Amino acid sequence: SMSLRGSSPAQVPVYLDGVLINRPDAGGANVGALNPQSLERIEVYRGSAPLTLGGASMGGAVHLHSGAGGGSVAGAATARSYGGLVFEGGGQTVTGPWTLSLRARALRADNDWEFADDRGTLYNADDDTISTRVNNDVRGGGGIASARRALGPGDLAISAIADFSEHGLPGYSVRQSETARGNSGLAQAQARWSTGRASGTRWREISAFTRFDHQGYEDPSGELSGRIRDRTDRALTVGTAASGAFSQDGAPAWRLELSHAGQKSQDRALTDGDFPDRTRTSGALAVQPAFGFFSERLLLSPGARLERNLDVEEGGPSDTLDATTLQFG
């Protein structure tokens, strides 16, 4: 999870290639399920984010941009301490008008290091010992594939990202669990057509995307939470966005977004293991032109964002929450 300037993770919107990856139940984003080596750059807004990205959220915003594979086929294998192994590789090729790239990674680690264990008695050194971390292993992998080509005055890019991991949950040092496990995964596919200022068109970007998130948590002995748990959370999101400029040589100044997300949670260890399904339908229109003065030494960028979120919780205490916000910046 991410926190900026003391905010909670739920107050920090996180975007991957312009797609909001926070869960539809207003929770935070699980950035641990994403391989950072598949990213080209990371933008962090510690104050208010641009209105075309998401507006003045409580905790700023983080925008993750994925990258493409290298210009040639390459691979590497790395051995680390505590049973760590990482295999990664990728490459790029040109087929007709298309440039195809792929990058993949697989990893494992035992993470069974030794540590000073005070047995939970901070002021009694007689029972101190050296213990080994148990149930702290991790297995995972993923990759990113993309196909790009020129199309009209812009470029068309079709990309897919997938990452998954399965890991132990040892808990606290004085009460390690040998059976609790966790797993997570994400998959995102996007088709995006974009142009630059030199294209001479007012359109800047048109995109459509779909995203799937999975998080699982199993504690068959109830050692961590005090109760037996076997919970999974799954969320599916589809959406589209378009942005453009007011002049042919201007920067993007407006953006329209539409998305629909549904989340289903289940705990098979409970008698009634089905939680209320949640859905969120969102739409936003942001306008933020830029004006330069004194040979661009002074830049003023006023803007407004109109956003509407319709949250529905089937069978919940409050079935529907309809919120409309208007922001100025």
Tab-separated table of N, CA and C in Angstrom, residues 74-212:
chain	number	residue	atom	x	y	z
A	74	ALA	N	17.368	-10.558	-24.631
A	74	ALA	CA	18.311	-10.612	-23.514
A	74	ALA	C	17.653	-11.326	-22.340
A	75	GLY	N	18.462	-11.934	-21.505
A	75	GLY	CA	17.962	-12.630	-20.335
A	75	GLY	C	18.991	-12.637	-19.235
A	76	ALA	N	18.548	-12.938	-18.030
A	76	ALA	CA	19.455	-12.966	-16.883
A	76	ALA	C	18.892	-13.888	-15.812
A	77	ALA	N	19.786	-14.495	-15.063
A	77	ALA	CA	19.431	-15.303	-13.906
A	77	ALA	C	20.244	-14.797	-12.727
A	78	THR	N	19.573	-14.543	-11.622
A	78	THR	CA	20.227	-13.977	-10.447
A	78	THR	C	19.953	-14.861	-9.240
A	79	ALA	N	21.006	-15.187	-8.511
A	79	ALA	CA	20.891	-15.941	-7.267
A	79	ALA	C	21.120	-15.000	-6.100
A	80	ARG	N	20.262	-15.084	-5.119
A	80	ARG	CA	20.337	-14.223	-3.949
A	80	ARG	C	20.394	-15.063	-2.681
A	81	SER	N	20.623	-14.392	-1.588
A	81	SER	CA	20.668	-15.100	-0.309
A	81	SER	C	19.279	-15.587	0.069
A	82	TYR	N	19.262	-16.537	1.006
A	82	TYR	CA	18.031	-17.111	1.538
A	82	TYR	C	17.163	-17.724	0.454
A	83	GLY	N	17.818	-18.451	-0.470
A	83	GLY	CA	17.105	-19.208	-1.482
A	83	GLY	C	16.463	-18.378	-2.558
A	84	GLY	N	16.931	-17.170	-2.788
A	84	GLY	CA	16.326	-16.305	-3.786
A	84	GLY	C	16.850	-16.563	-5.184
A	85	LEU	N	15.959	-16.752	-6.145
A	85	LEU	CA	16.307	-16.928	-7.545
A	85	LEU	C	15.380	-16.056	-8.387
A	86	VAL	N	15.928	-15.360	-9.368
A	86	VAL	CA	15.155	-14.517	-10.271
A	86	VAL	C	15.585	-14.815	-11.700
A	87	PHE	N	14.628	-15.156	-12.537
A	87	PHE	CA	14.864	-15.372	-13.959
A	87	PHE	C	14.058	-14.338	-14.732
A	88	GLU	N	14.715	-13.627	-15.635
A	88	GLU	CA	14.026	-12.592	-16.392
A	88	GLU	C	14.631	-12.487	-17.782
A	89	GLY	N	13.790	-12.040	-18.697
A	89	GLY	CA	14.247	-11.887	-20.062
A	89	GLY	C	13.227	-11.136	-20.892
A	90	GLY	N	13.632	-10.756	-22.070
A	90	GLY	CA	12.731	-10.026	-22.944
A	90	GLY	C	13.404	-9.688	-24.247
A	91	GLY	N	12.619	-9.076	-25.108
A	91	GLY	CA	13.167	-8.700	-26.395
A	91	GLY	C	12.161	-7.932	-27.216
A	92	GLN	N	12.589	-7.534	-28.382
A	92	GLN	CA	11.769	-6.719	-29.268
A	92	GLN	C	12.070	-7.087	-30.715
A	93	THR	N	11.036	-7.110	-31.540
A	93	THR	CA	11.204	-7.418	-32.947
A	93	THR	C	10.227	-6.592	-33.759
A	94	VAL	N	10.513	-6.440	-35.033
A	94	VAL	CA	9.679	-5.672	-35.939
A	94	VAL	C	9.112	-6.611	-36.994
A	95	THR	N	7.793	-6.607	-37.137
A	95	THR	CA	7.100	-7.416	-38.135
A	95	THR	C	6.190	-6.511	-38.940
A	96	GLY	N	6.581	-6.190	-40.146
A	96	GLY	CA	5.794	-5.270	-40.955
A	96	GLY	C	5.706	-3.915	-40.272
A	97	PRO	N	4.481	-3.374	-40.125
A	97	PRO	CA	4.350	-2.070	-39.466
A	97	PRO	C	4.339	-2.159	-37.941
A	98	TRP	N	4.371	-3.374	-37.400
A	98	TRP	CA	4.237	-3.573	-35.960
A	98	TRP	C	5.598	-3.744	-35.296
A	99	THR	N	5.730	-3.185	-34.111
A	99	THR	CA	6.875	-3.420	-33.236
A	99	THR	C	6.387	-4.212	-32.035
A	100	LEU	N	6.858	-5.432	-31.892
A	100	LEU	CA	6.406	-6.331	-30.842
A	100	LEU	C	7.477	-6.428	-29.757
A	101	SER	N	7.058	-6.367	-28.511
A	101	SER	CA	8.012	-6.465	-27.403
A	101	SER	C	7.425	-7.324	-26.292
A	102	LEU	N	8.300	-7.981	-25.569
A	102	LEU	CA	7.900	-8.873	-24.482
A	102	LEU	C	8.957	-8.831	-23.390
A	103	ARG	N	8.490	-8.801	-22.144
A	103	ARG	CA	9.373	-8.879	-20.987
A	103	ARG	C	8.701	-9.767	-19.943
A	104	ALA	N	9.426	-10.737	-19.400
A	104	ALA	CA	8.849	-11.679	-18.443
A	104	ALA	C	9.818	-11.911	-17.297
A	105	ARG	N	9.260	-12.368	-16.164
A	105	ARG	CA	10.071	-12.596	-14.969
A	105	ARG	C	9.448	-13.699	-14.128
A	106	ALA	N	10.282	-14.516	-13.504
A	106	ALA	CA	9.850	-15.516	-12.533
A	106	ALA	C	10.803	-15.457	-11.345
A	107	LEU	N	10.278	-15.668	-10.146
A	107	LEU	CA	11.114	-15.560	-8.949
A	107	LEU	C	10.657	-16.527	-7.872
A	108	ARG	N	11.576	-16.822	-6.984
A	108	ARG	CA	11.281	-17.608	-5.797
A	108	ARG	C	12.250	-17.194	-4.706
A	109	ALA	N	11.873	-17.379	-3.452
A	109	ALA	CA	12.755	-17.107	-2.317
A	109	ALA	C	12.189	-17.809	-1.092
A	110	ASP	N	13.088	-18.305	-0.244
A	110	ASP	CA	12.677	-18.932	1.016
A	110	ASP	C	12.567	-17.912	2.143
A	111	ASN	N	13.460	-16.917	2.137
A	111	ASN	CA	13.452	-15.854	3.145
A	111	ASN	C	13.465	-16.408	4.571
A	112	ASP	N	14.271	-17.428	4.792
A	112	ASP	CA	14.325	-18.089	6.101
A	112	ASP	C	15.527	-17.599	6.903
A	113	TRP	N	15.599	-16.294	7.113
A	113	TRP	CA	16.738	-15.753	7.847
A	113	TRP	C	16.555	-15.943	9.359
A	114	GLU	N	17.659	-15.778	10.075
A	114	GLU	CA	17.631	-15.866	11.529
A	114	GLU	C	17.477	-14.473	12.131
A	115	PHE	N	16.858	-14.404	13.298
A	115	PHE	CA	16.644	-13.120	13.948
A	115	PHE	C	16.668	-13.311	15.465
A	116	ALA	N	16.942	-12.216	16.174
A	116	ALA	CA	16.952	-12.234	17.637
A	116	ALA	C	15.516	-12.232	18.141
A	117	ASP	N	15.127	-13.288	18.846
A	117	ASP	CA	13.752	-13.482	19.313
A	117	ASP	C	13.724	-13.299	20.838
A	118	ASP	N	12.984	-12.275	21.289
A	118	ASP	CA	12.890	-12.039	22.731
A	118	ASP	C	11.739	-12.800	23.373
A	119	ARG	N	11.066	-13.662	22.583
A	119	ARG	CA	9.949	-14.484	23.070
A	119	ARG	C	8.812	-13.646	23.649
A	120	GLY	N	8.741	-12.390	23.274
A	120	GLY	CA	7.673	-11.526	23.751
A	120	GLY	C	7.883	-10.969	25.137
A	121	THR	N	9.038	-11.210	25.694
A	121	THR	CA	9.350	-10.681	27.035
A	121	THR	C	10.486	-9.668	26.875
A	122	LEU	N	10.120	-8.428	26.665
A	122	LEU	CA	11.083	-7.397	26.334
A	122	LEU	C	12.099	-7.166	27.451
A	123	TYR	N	11.677	-7.268	28.705
A	123	TYR	CA	12.552	-6.933	29.831
A	123	TYR	C	13.146	-8.172	30.506
A	124	ASN	N	13.006	-9.337	29.871
A	124	ASN	CA	13.584	-10.565	30.412
A	124	ASN	C	14.488	-11.159	29.347
A	125	ALA	N	15.782	-11.027	29.555
A	125	ALA	CA	16.742	-11.514	28.564
A	125	ALA	C	17.089	-12.982	28.746
A	126	ASP	N	16.595	-13.619	29.822
A	126	ASP	CA	16.979	-15.001	30.090
A	126	ASP	C	16.412	-15.967	29.055
A	127	ASP	N	15.263	-15.636	28.448
A	127	ASP	CA	14.663	-16.562	27.493
A	127	ASP	C	14.921	-16.152	26.036
A	128	ASP	N	15.787	-15.162	25.815
A	128	ASP	CA	16.097	-14.744	24.447
A	128	ASP	C	16.817	-15.854	23.694
A	129	THR	N	16.523	-15.928	22.391
A	129	THR	CA	17.129	-16.967	21.570
A	129	THR	C	17.229	-16.485	20.126
A	130	ILE	N	17.854	-17.285	19.312
A	130	ILE	CA	17.926	-17.018	17.876
A	130	ILE	C	16.930	-17.937	17.173
A	131	SER	N	15.965	-17.367	16.484
A	131	SER	CA	14.943	-18.137	15.780
A	131	SER	C	15.093	-17.959	14.276
A	132	THR	N	14.468	-18.846	13.549
A	132	THR	CA	14.475	-18.804	12.087
A	132	THR	C	13.090	-18.435	11.585
A	133	ARG	N	13.047	-17.555	10.632
A	133	ARG	CA	11.776	-17.142	10.037
A	133	ARG	C	11.194	-18.309	9.257
A	134	VAL	N	9.951	-18.652	9.540
A	134	VAL	CA	9.299	-19.775	8.863
A	134	VAL	C	8.120	-19.255	8.039
A	135	ASN	N	7.722	-20.042	7.065
A	135	ASN	CA	6.551	-19.712	6.242
A	135	ASN	C	6.653	-18.305	5.652
A	136	ASN	N	7.834	-17.955	5.193
A	136	ASN	CA	8.071	-16.614	4.655
A	136	ASN	C	8.494	-16.669	3.183
A	137	ASP	N	8.208	-17.809	2.527
A	137	ASP	CA	8.621	-17.991	1.148
A	137	ASP	C	7.682	-17.235	0.196
A	138	VAL	N	8.158	-17.054	-1.022
A	138	VAL	CA	7.374	-16.382	-2.050
A	138	VAL	C	7.695	-17.011	-3.396
A	139	ARG	N	6.670	-17.157	-4.208
A	139	ARG	CA	6.800	-17.617	-5.593
A	139	ARG	C	5.965	-16.681	-6.444
A	140	GLY	N	6.481	-16.317	-7.613
A	140	GLY	CA	5.702	-15.410	-8.440
A	140	GLY	C	6.310	-15.206	-9.807
A	141	GLY	N	5.646	-14.394	-10.584
A	141	GLY	CA	6.125	-14.086	-11.919
A	141	GLY	C	5.151	-13.187	-12.642
A	142	GLY	N	5.447	-12.943	-13.888
A	142	GLY	CA	4.582	-12.085	-14.692
A	142	GLY	C	5.329	-11.533	-15.880
A	143	GLY	N	4.683	-10.625	-16.559
A	143	GLY	CA	5.315	-10.034	-17.720
A	143	GLY	C	4.458	-8.964	-18.341
A	144	ILE	N	4.994	-8.350	-19.376
A	144	ILE	CA	4.300	-7.313	-20.128
A	144	ILE	C	4.590	-7.533	-21.603
A	145	ALA	N	3.546	-7.493	-22.414
A	145	ALA	CA	3.672	-7.648	-23.853
A	145	ALA	C	2.971	-6.474	-24.520
A	146	SER	N	3.524	-6.023	-25.616
A	146	SER	CA	2.944	-4.885	-26.311
A	146	SER	C	3.176	-4.995	-27.806
A	147	ALA	N	2.271	-4.389	-28.553
A	147	ALA	CA	2.385	-4.286	-30.009
A	147	ALA	C	2.068	-2.849	-30.383
A	148	ARG	N	2.964	-2.219	-31.138
A	148	ARG	CA	2.821	-0.808	-31.477
A	148	ARG	C	3.022	-0.609	-32.980
A	149	ARG	N	2.275	0.370	-33.499
A	149	ARG	CA	2.434	0.727	-34.895
A	149	ARG	C	1.906	2.135	-35.119
A	150	ALA	N	2.342	2.746	-36.211
A	150	ALA	CA	1.819	4.057	-36.588
A	150	ALA	C	0.437	3.883	-37.204
A	151	LEU	N	-0.468	4.782	-36.851
A	151	LEU	CA	-1.824	4.746	-37.383
A	151	LEU	C	-2.312	6.174	-37.553
A	152	GLY	N	-2.397	6.623	-38.794
A	152	GLY	CA	-2.799	7.990	-39.056
A	152	GLY	C	-1.779	8.960	-38.500
A	153	PRO	N	-2.249	10.034	-37.855
A	153	PRO	CA	-1.308	11.006	-37.286
A	153	PRO	C	-0.740	10.590	-35.934
A	154	GLY	N	-1.114	9.415	-35.434
A	154	GLY	CA	-0.658	8.988	-34.111
A	154	GLY	C	-0.117	7.574	-34.120
A	155	ASP	N	-0.009	7.004	-32.934
A	155	ASP	CA	0.489	5.642	-32.739
A	155	ASP	C	-0.555	4.816	-31.998
A	156	LEU	N	-0.717	3.573	-32.420
A	156	LEU	CA	-1.609	2.628	-31.767
A	156	LEU	C	-0.768	1.653	-30.953
A	157	ALA	N	-1.123	1.484	-29.687
A	157	ALA	CA	-0.405	0.561	-28.806
A	157	ALA	C	-1.404	-0.365	-28.133
A	158	ILE	N	-1.164	-1.646	-28.253
A	158	ILE	CA	-1.962	-2.666	-27.577
A	158	ILE	C	-1.045	-3.361	-26.588
A	159	SER	N	-1.398	-3.334	-25.320
A	159	SER	CA	-0.499	-3.864	-24.288
A	159	SER	C	-1.268	-4.723	-23.304
A	160	ALA	N	-0.551	-5.639	-22.675
A	160	ALA	CA	-1.113	-6.500	-21.638
A	160	ALA	C	-0.071	-6.692	-20.552
A	161	ILE	N	-0.492	-6.561	-19.310
A	161	ILE	CA	0.372	-6.731	-18.143
A	161	ILE	C	-0.248	-7.784	-17.237
A	162	ALA	N	0.551	-8.692	-16.725
A	162	ALA	CA	0.079	-9.702	-15.789
A	162	ALA	C	1.167	-9.971	-14.759
A	163	ASP	N	0.784	-10.059	-13.503
A	163	ASP	CA	1.699	-10.392	-12.412
A	163	ASP	C	0.947	-11.200	-11.366
A	164	PHE	N	1.618	-12.147	-10.758
A	164	PHE	CA	0.991	-12.962	-9.711
A	164	PHE	C	2.047	-13.371	-8.700
A	165	SER	N	1.600	-13.683	-7.501
A	165	SER	CA	2.511	-14.177	-6.465
A	165	SER	C	1.738	-15.036	-5.477
A	166	GLU	N	2.439	-15.994	-4.880
A	166	GLU	CA	1.897	-16.847	-3.825
A	166	GLU	C	2.943	-16.895	-2.739
A	167	HIS	N	2.553	-16.582	-1.492
A	167	HIS	CA	3.547	-16.385	-0.448
A	167	HIS	C	3.001	-16.802	0.904
A	168	GLY	N	3.928	-17.076	1.802
A	168	GLY	CA	3.556	-17.381	3.168
A	168	GLY	C	3.306	-16.116	3.974
A	169	LEU	N	2.555	-16.275	5.061
A	169	LEU	CA	2.265	-15.167	5.976
A	169	LEU	C	2.702	-15.602	7.373
A	170	PRO	N	3.953	-15.345	7.736
A	170	PRO	CA	4.465	-15.855	9.006
A	170	PRO	C	3.903	-15.154	10.235
A	171	GLY	N	3.427	-13.932	10.073
A	171	GLY	CA	2.899	-13.214	11.229
A	171	GLY	C	3.999	-12.595	12.061
A	172	TYR	N	3.778	-12.529	13.379
A	172	TYR	CA	4.729	-11.887	14.270
A	172	TYR	C	5.853	-12.843	14.641
A	173	SER	N	6.995	-12.278	15.045
A	173	SER	CA	8.162	-13.100	15.362
A	173	SER	C	7.907	-14.016	16.551
A	174	VAL	N	7.105	-13.556	17.516
A	174	VAL	CA	6.875	-14.357	18.715
A	174	VAL	C	5.755	-15.363	18.522
A	175	ARG	N	5.021	-15.233	17.411
A	175	ARG	CA	3.906	-16.153	17.164
A	175	ARG	C	3.832	-16.409	15.665
A	176	GLN	N	4.786	-17.136	15.155
A	176	GLN	CA	4.830	-17.383	13.719
A	176	GLN	C	3.801	-18.438	13.324
A	177	SER	N	3.198	-18.207	12.174
A	177	SER	CA	2.246	-19.162	11.626
A	177	SER	C	2.936	-19.988	10.554
A	178	GLU	N	2.702	-21.287	10.580
A	178	GLU	CA	3.277	-22.168	9.582
A	178	GLU	C	2.286	-22.522	8.477
A	179	THR	N	1.049	-22.040	8.552
A	179	THR	CA	0.027	-22.465	7.601
A	179	THR	C	-0.642	-21.314	6.868
A	180	ALA	N	-0.554	-20.083	7.362
A	180	ALA	CA	-1.246	-18.973	6.718
A	180	ALA	C	-0.562	-18.639	5.386
A	181	ARG	N	-1.370	-18.446	4.346
A	181	ARG	CA	-0.845	-18.159	3.022
A	181	ARG	C	-1.618	-17.002	2.385
A	182	GLY	N	-0.969	-16.346	1.461
A	182	GLY	CA	-1.603	-15.272	0.713
A	182	GLY	C	-1.260	-15.394	-0.760
A	183	ASN	N	-2.115	-14.874	-1.608
A	183	ASN	CA	-1.831	-14.862	-3.034
A	183	ASN	C	-2.483	-13.638	-3.653
A	184	SER	N	-1.889	-13.148	-4.717
A	184	SER	CA	-2.413	-11.963	-5.380
A	184	SER	C	-2.068	-12.029	-6.855
A	185	GLY	N	-2.856	-11.339	-7.652
A	185	GLY	CA	-2.603	-11.311	-9.078
A	185	GLY	C	-3.344	-10.166	-9.733
A	186	LEU	N	-2.842	-9.748	-10.853
A	186	LEU	CA	-3.500	-8.713	-11.629
A	186	LEU	C	-3.246	-8.960	-13.104
A	187	ALA	N	-4.190	-8.534	-13.912
A	187	ALA	CA	-4.060	-8.598	-15.363
A	187	ALA	C	-4.747	-7.375	-15.935
A	188	GLN	N	-4.076	-6.680	-16.821
A	188	GLN	CA	-4.637	-5.471	-17.426
A	188	GLN	C	-4.295	-5.451	-18.910
A	189	ALA	N	-5.300	-5.218	-19.725
A	189	ALA	CA	-5.122	-5.098	-21.167
A	189	ALA	C	-5.665	-3.745	-21.605
A	190	GLN	N	-4.974	-3.126	-22.541
A	190	GLN	CA	-5.345	-1.778	-22.960
A	190	GLN	C	-5.008	-1.569	-24.427
A	191	ALA	N	-5.896	-0.900	-25.132
A	191	ALA	CA	-5.640	-0.436	-26.490
A	191	ALA	C	-5.704	1.087	-26.463
A	192	ARG	N	-4.617	1.725	-26.936
A	192	ARG	CA	-4.529	3.176	-26.814
A	192	ARG	C	-3.959	3.781	-28.097
A	193	TRP	N	-4.657	4.769	-28.614
A	193	TRP	CA	-4.174	5.543	-29.757
A	193	TRP	C	-3.868	6.945	-29.265
A	194	SER	N	-2.637	7.411	-29.506
A	194	SER	CA	-2.216	8.699	-28.970
A	194	SER	C	-1.395	9.447	-30.010
A	195	THR	N	-1.395	10.771	-29.863
A	195	THR	CA	-0.629	11.643	-30.749
A	195	THR	C	0.170	12.632	-29.911
A	196	GLY	N	1.033	13.359	-30.543
A	196	GLY	CA	1.780	14.431	-29.898
A	196	GLY	C	1.401	15.775	-30.472
A	197	ARG	N	2.035	16.818	-29.984
A	197	ARG	CA	1.731	18.157	-30.475
A	197	ARG	C	2.088	18.325	-31.952
A	198	ALA	N	3.098	17.595	-32.389
A	198	ALA	CA	3.542	17.752	-33.772
A	198	ALA	C	2.588	17.107	-34.770
A	199	SER	N	1.570	16.408	-34.284
A	199	SER	CA	0.674	15.715	-35.203
A	199	SER	C	-0.272	16.672	-35.927
A	200	GLY	N	-0.474	17.866	-35.371
A	200	GLY	CA	-1.367	18.828	-35.994
A	200	GLY	C	-2.827	18.481	-35.857
A	201	THR	N	-3.209	17.724	-34.832
A	201	THR	CA	-4.596	17.378	-34.589
A	201	THR	C	-4.962	17.717	-33.157
A	202	ARG	N	-6.227	17.989	-32.932
A	202	ARG	CA	-6.666	18.326	-31.578
A	202	ARG	C	-6.892	17.083	-30.709
A	203	TRP	N	-7.032	15.920	-31.318
A	203	TRP	CA	-7.159	14.696	-30.540
A	203	TRP	C	-5.794	14.289	-30.003
A	204	ARG	N	-5.752	13.849	-28.752
A	204	ARG	CA	-4.491	13.456	-28.148
A	204	ARG	C	-4.465	11.973	-27.760
A	205	GLU	N	-5.593	11.440	-27.320
A	205	GLU	CA	-5.580	10.038	-26.895
A	205	GLU	C	-6.997	9.486	-26.838
A	206	ILE	N	-7.144	8.236	-27.283
A	206	ILE	CA	-8.376	7.459	-27.133
A	206	ILE	C	-7.957	6.074	-26.648
A	207	SER	N	-8.552	5.594	-25.591
A	207	SER	CA	-8.138	4.310	-25.028
A	207	SER	C	-9.328	3.537	-24.496
A	208	ALA	N	-9.172	2.236	-24.460
A	208	ALA	CA	-10.133	1.329	-23.834
A	208	ALA	C	-9.344	0.285	-23.062
A	209	PHE	N	-9.858	-0.139	-21.915
A	209	PHE	CA	-9.087	-1.046	-21.071
A	209	PHE	C	-10.009	-1.997	-20.330
A	210	THR	N	-9.429	-3.077	-19.871
A	210	THR	CA	-10.077	-3.987	-18.938
A	210	THR	C	-9.033	-4.449	-17.931
A	211	ARG	N	-9.459	-4.697	-16.702
A	211	ARG	CA	-8.532	-5.006	-15.625
A	211	ARG	C	-9.167	-6.029	-14.684
A	212	PHE	N	-8.353	-6.989	-14.216
A	212	PHE	CA	-8.807	-8.005	-13.268
A	212	PHE	C	-7.836	-8.067	-12.106
